[in-house]
Short mmCIF file of C-alpha atoms in Angstrom, two decimals:
data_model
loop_
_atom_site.label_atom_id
_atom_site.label_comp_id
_atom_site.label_asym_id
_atom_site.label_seq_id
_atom_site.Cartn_x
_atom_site.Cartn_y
_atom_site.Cartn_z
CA UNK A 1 -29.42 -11.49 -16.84
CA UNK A 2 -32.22 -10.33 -18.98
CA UNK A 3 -32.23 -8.42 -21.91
CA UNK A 4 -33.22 -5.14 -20.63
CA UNK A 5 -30.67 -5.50 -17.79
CA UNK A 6 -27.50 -6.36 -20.33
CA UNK A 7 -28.71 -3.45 -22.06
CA UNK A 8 -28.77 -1.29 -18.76
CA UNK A 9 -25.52 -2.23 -17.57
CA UNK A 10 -23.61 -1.40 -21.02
CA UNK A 11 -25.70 1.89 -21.05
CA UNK A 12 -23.80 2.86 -17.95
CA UNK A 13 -20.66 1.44 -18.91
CA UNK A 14 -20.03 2.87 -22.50
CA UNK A 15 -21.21 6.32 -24.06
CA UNK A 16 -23.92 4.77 -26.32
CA UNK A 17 -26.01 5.70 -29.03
CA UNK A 18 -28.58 3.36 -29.73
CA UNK A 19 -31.89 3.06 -27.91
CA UNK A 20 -33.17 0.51 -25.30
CA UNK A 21 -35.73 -0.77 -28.40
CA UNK A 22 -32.93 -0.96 -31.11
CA UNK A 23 -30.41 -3.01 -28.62
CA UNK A 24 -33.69 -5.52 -27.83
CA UNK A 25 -34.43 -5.79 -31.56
CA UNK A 26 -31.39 -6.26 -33.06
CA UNK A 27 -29.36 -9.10 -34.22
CA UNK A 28 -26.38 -10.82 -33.04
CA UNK A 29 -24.23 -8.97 -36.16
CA UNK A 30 -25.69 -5.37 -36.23
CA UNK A 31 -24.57 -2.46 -36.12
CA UNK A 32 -24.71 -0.70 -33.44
CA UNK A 33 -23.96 3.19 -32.58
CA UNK A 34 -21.66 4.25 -29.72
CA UNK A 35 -19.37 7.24 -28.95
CA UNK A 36 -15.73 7.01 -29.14
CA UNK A 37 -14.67 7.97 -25.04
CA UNK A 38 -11.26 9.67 -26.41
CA UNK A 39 -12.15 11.72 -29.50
CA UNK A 40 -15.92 11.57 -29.37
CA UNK A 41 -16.52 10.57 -32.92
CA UNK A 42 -19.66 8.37 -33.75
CA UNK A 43 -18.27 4.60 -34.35
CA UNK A 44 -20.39 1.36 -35.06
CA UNK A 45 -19.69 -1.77 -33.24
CA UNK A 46 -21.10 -5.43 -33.60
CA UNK A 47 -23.98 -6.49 -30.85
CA UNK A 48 -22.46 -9.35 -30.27
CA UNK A 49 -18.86 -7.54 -29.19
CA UNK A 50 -21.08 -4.46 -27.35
CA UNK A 51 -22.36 -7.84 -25.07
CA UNK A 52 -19.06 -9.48 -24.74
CA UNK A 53 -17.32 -6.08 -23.21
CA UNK A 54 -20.48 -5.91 -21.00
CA UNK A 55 -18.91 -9.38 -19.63
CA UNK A 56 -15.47 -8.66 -19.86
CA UNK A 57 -15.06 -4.90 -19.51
CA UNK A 58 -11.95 -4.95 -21.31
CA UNK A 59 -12.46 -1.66 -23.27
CA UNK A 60 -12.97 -3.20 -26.37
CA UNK A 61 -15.55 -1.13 -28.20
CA UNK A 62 -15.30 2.00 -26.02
CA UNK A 63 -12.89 3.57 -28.56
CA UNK A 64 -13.14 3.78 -32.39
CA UNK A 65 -9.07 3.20 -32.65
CA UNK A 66 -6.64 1.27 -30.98
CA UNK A 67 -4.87 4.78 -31.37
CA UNK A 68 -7.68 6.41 -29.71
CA UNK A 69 -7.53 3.80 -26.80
CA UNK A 70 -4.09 4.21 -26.03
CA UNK A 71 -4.18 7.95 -25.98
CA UNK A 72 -6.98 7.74 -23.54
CA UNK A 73 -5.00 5.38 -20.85
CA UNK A 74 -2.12 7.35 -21.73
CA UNK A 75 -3.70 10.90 -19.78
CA UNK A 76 -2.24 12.05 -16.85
CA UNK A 77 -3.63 12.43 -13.09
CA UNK A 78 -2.04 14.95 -11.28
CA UNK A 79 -2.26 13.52 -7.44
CA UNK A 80 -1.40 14.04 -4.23
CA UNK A 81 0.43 11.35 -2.33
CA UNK A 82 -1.14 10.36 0.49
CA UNK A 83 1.29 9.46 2.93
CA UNK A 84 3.38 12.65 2.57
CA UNK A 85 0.94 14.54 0.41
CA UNK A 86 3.71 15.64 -2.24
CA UNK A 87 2.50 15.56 -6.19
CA UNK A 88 2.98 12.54 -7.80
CA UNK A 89 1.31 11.48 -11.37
CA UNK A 90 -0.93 8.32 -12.75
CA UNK A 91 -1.88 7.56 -16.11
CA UNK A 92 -5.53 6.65 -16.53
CA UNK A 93 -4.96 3.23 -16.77
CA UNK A 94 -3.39 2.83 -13.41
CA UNK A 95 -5.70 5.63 -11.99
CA UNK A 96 -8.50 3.28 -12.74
CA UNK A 97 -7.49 0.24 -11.56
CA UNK A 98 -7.10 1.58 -8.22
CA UNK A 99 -9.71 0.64 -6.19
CA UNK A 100 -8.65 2.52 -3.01
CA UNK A 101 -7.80 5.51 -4.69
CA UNK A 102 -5.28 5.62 -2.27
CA UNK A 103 -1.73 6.64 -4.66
CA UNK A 104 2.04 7.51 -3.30
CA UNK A 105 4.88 9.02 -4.74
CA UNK A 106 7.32 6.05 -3.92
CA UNK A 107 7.20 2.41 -2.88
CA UNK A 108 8.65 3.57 1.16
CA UNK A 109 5.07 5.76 1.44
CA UNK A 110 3.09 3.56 0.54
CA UNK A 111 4.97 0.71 2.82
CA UNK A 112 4.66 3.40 5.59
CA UNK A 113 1.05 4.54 5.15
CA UNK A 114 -0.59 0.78 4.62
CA UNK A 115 1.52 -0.37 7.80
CA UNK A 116 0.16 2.50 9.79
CA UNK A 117 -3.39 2.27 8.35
CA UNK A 118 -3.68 -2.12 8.64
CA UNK A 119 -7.02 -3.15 9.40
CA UNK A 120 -6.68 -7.15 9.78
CA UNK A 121 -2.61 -7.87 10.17
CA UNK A 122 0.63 -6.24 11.19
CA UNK A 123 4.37 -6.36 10.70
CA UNK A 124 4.45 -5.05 14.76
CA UNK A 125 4.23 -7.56 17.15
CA UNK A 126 2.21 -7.43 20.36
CA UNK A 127 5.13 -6.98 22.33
CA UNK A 128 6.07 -3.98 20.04
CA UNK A 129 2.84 -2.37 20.61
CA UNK A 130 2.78 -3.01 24.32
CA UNK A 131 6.51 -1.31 24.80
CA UNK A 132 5.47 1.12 23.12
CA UNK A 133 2.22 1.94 25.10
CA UNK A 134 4.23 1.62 28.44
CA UNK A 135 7.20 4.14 27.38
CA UNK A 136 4.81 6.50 26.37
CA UNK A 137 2.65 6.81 29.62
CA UNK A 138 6.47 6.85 31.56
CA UNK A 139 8.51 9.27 29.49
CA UNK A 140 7.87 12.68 28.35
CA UNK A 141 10.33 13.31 26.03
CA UNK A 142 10.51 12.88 22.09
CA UNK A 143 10.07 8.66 20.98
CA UNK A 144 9.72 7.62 17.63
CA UNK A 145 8.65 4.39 17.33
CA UNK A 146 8.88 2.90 13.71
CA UNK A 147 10.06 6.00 12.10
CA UNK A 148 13.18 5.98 9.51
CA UNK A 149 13.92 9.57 9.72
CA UNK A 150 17.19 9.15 11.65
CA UNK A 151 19.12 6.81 9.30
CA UNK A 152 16.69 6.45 6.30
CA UNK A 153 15.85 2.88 7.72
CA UNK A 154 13.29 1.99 10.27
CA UNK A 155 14.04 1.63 13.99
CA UNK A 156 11.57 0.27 16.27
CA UNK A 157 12.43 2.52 18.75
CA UNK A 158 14.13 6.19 18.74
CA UNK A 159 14.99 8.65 21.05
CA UNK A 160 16.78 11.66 19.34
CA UNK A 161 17.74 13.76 22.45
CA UNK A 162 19.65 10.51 24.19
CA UNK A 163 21.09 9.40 20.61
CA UNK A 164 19.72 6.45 21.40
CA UNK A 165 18.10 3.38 19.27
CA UNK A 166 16.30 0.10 20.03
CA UNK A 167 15.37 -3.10 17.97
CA UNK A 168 13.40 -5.66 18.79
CA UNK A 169 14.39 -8.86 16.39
CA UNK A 170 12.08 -11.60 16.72
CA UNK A 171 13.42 -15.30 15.27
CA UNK A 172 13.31 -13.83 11.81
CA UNK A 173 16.15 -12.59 12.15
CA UNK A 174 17.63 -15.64 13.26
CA UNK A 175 15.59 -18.59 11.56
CA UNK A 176 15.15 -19.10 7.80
CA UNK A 177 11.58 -19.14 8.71
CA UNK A 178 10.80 -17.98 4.58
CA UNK A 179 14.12 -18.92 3.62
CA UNK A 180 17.51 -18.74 3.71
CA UNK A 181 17.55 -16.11 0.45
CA UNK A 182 14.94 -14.03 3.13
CA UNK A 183 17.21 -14.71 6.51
CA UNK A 184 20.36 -13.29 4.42
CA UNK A 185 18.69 -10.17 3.05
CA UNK A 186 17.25 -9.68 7.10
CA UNK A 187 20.78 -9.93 8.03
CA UNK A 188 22.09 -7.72 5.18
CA UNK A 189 19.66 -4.84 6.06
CA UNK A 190 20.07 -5.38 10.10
CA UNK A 191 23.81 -4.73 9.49
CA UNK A 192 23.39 -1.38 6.87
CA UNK A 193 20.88 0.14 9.86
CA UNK A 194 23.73 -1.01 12.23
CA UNK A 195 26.57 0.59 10.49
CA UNK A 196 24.01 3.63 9.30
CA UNK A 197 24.08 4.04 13.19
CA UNK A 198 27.53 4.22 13.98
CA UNK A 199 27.91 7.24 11.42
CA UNK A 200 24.94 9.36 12.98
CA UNK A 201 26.35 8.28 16.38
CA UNK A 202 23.28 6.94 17.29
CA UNK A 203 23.51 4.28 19.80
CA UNK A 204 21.48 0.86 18.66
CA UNK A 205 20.25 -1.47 21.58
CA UNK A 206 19.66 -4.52 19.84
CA UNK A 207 17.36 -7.05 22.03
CA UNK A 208 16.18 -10.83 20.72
CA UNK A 209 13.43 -11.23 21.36
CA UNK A 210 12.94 -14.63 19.55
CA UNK A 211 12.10 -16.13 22.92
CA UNK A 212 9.01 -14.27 22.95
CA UNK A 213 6.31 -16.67 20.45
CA UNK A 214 3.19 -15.38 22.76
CA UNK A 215 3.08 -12.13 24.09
CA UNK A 216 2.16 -11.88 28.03
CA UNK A 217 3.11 -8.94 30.13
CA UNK A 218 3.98 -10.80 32.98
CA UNK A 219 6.63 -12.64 31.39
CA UNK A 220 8.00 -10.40 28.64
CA UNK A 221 8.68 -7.73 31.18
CA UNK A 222 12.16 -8.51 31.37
CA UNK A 223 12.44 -6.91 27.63
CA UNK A 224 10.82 -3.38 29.25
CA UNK A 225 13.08 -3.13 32.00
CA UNK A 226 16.19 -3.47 29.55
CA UNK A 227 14.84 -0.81 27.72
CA UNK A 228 13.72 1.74 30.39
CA UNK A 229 17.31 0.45 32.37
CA UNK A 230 19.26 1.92 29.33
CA UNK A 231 17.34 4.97 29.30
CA UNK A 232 17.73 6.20 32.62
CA UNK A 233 21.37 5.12 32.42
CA UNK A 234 21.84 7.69 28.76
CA UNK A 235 19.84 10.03 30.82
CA UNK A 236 21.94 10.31 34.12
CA UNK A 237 25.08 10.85 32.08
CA UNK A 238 23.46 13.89 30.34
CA UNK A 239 22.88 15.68 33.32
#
């Protein structure tokens, strides 16, 4: 990097006060003028430390205090979160190490939002998203697929008008494929959605669907017609 271009690139970084011609011309120890970012105040700073932030953007030298500094990454954002678009609240400091600029109120929208909005990966399976696709051109009724509205949990599939409830658990829930620390806390939350359930009277249709490693329609059928069999059976006795 030349010299001019160090000097550019700090010049858009901090709120300077010194000229192109006195950065260029100066020594490794002088002074140098800048503007504190908090207060404002005029505060001198070393060339050599003006150069090192320029590497490091640390925020070194772009306060006159440490006081100053803090009280700057200390300010509030109001925001909005965007999952569920209620108010929630950053200081700076986290504000601006968000690159998205994407912020939630809780640790559940932002789970929900980033597994709805995944560009490259899932958590859904192929099968999940084929089910899905095929109940939705056959039945015209009210399906939530991946919602946790109902029991403050996610189900994989819900039907609120037939109190009914489907999950599809791959060999996760069966293998210590991460672990057995992982496997037990799979189990542990499979049986709180279970028992959440029972107390909503919702009905929950559990299927394994461990035997399924590569998704083909042909031969994962037999996982559809469970489902859509259980439905028109909770249908029939409603009328």
């Amino acid at each position: 990097m030349s010299v001019f271009e160090n000097w550019f690139s700090i010049y858009r970084y901090m709120i300077t006060k010194y000229t192109e011609d006195e950065f260029i011309n100066s020594k490794t120890r002088t002074l140098l003028k800048c503007e504190c970012e908090f207060c404002h105040k005029d505060f001198q700073v070393e060339k050599i430390k003006i150069v090192r932030e320029n590497k490091l953007k640390k925020g070194y030298v772009r306060f006159c205090s440490n006081k100053c500094k803090f009280e700057f990454f200390q300010d509030r954002f109001e925001l909005i979160c965007k999952n569920c678009s209620k108010p929630t609240t950053r200081i700076r400091k986290d504000y601006e190490r968000n690159k998205t600029k994407n912020f939630f109120c809780t640790q559940s929208c932002s789970a929900t939002y980033n597994n709805k909005n995944k560009k490259t990966g899932t958590r859904r399976s192929k099968l999940e998203v084929w089910i899905e696709n095929e109940l939705k051109k056959k039945y015209d009724f009210d399906i939530i697929f991946n919602g946790k509205e109902a029991v403050n949990s996610e189900l994989d599939i819900y039907i609120p008008g037939l109190n009914l409830a489907f999950e599809l658990n791959g060999i996760f829930h069966y293998e210590p494929i991460f672990g057995e620390d992982k496997l037990n806390q799979v189990k542990n939350n499979d049986d709180r959605k279970f028992q959440a359930c029972l107390e909503k009277k919702i009905e929950l249709c559990i299927l394994d669907v461990s035997g399924s490693k590569h998704f083909k329609p042909e031969r994962d059928k037999k996982y559809l017609d469970i489902i859509e069999n259980i439905i028109e059976r909770k249908s029939d006795c409603l009328i």
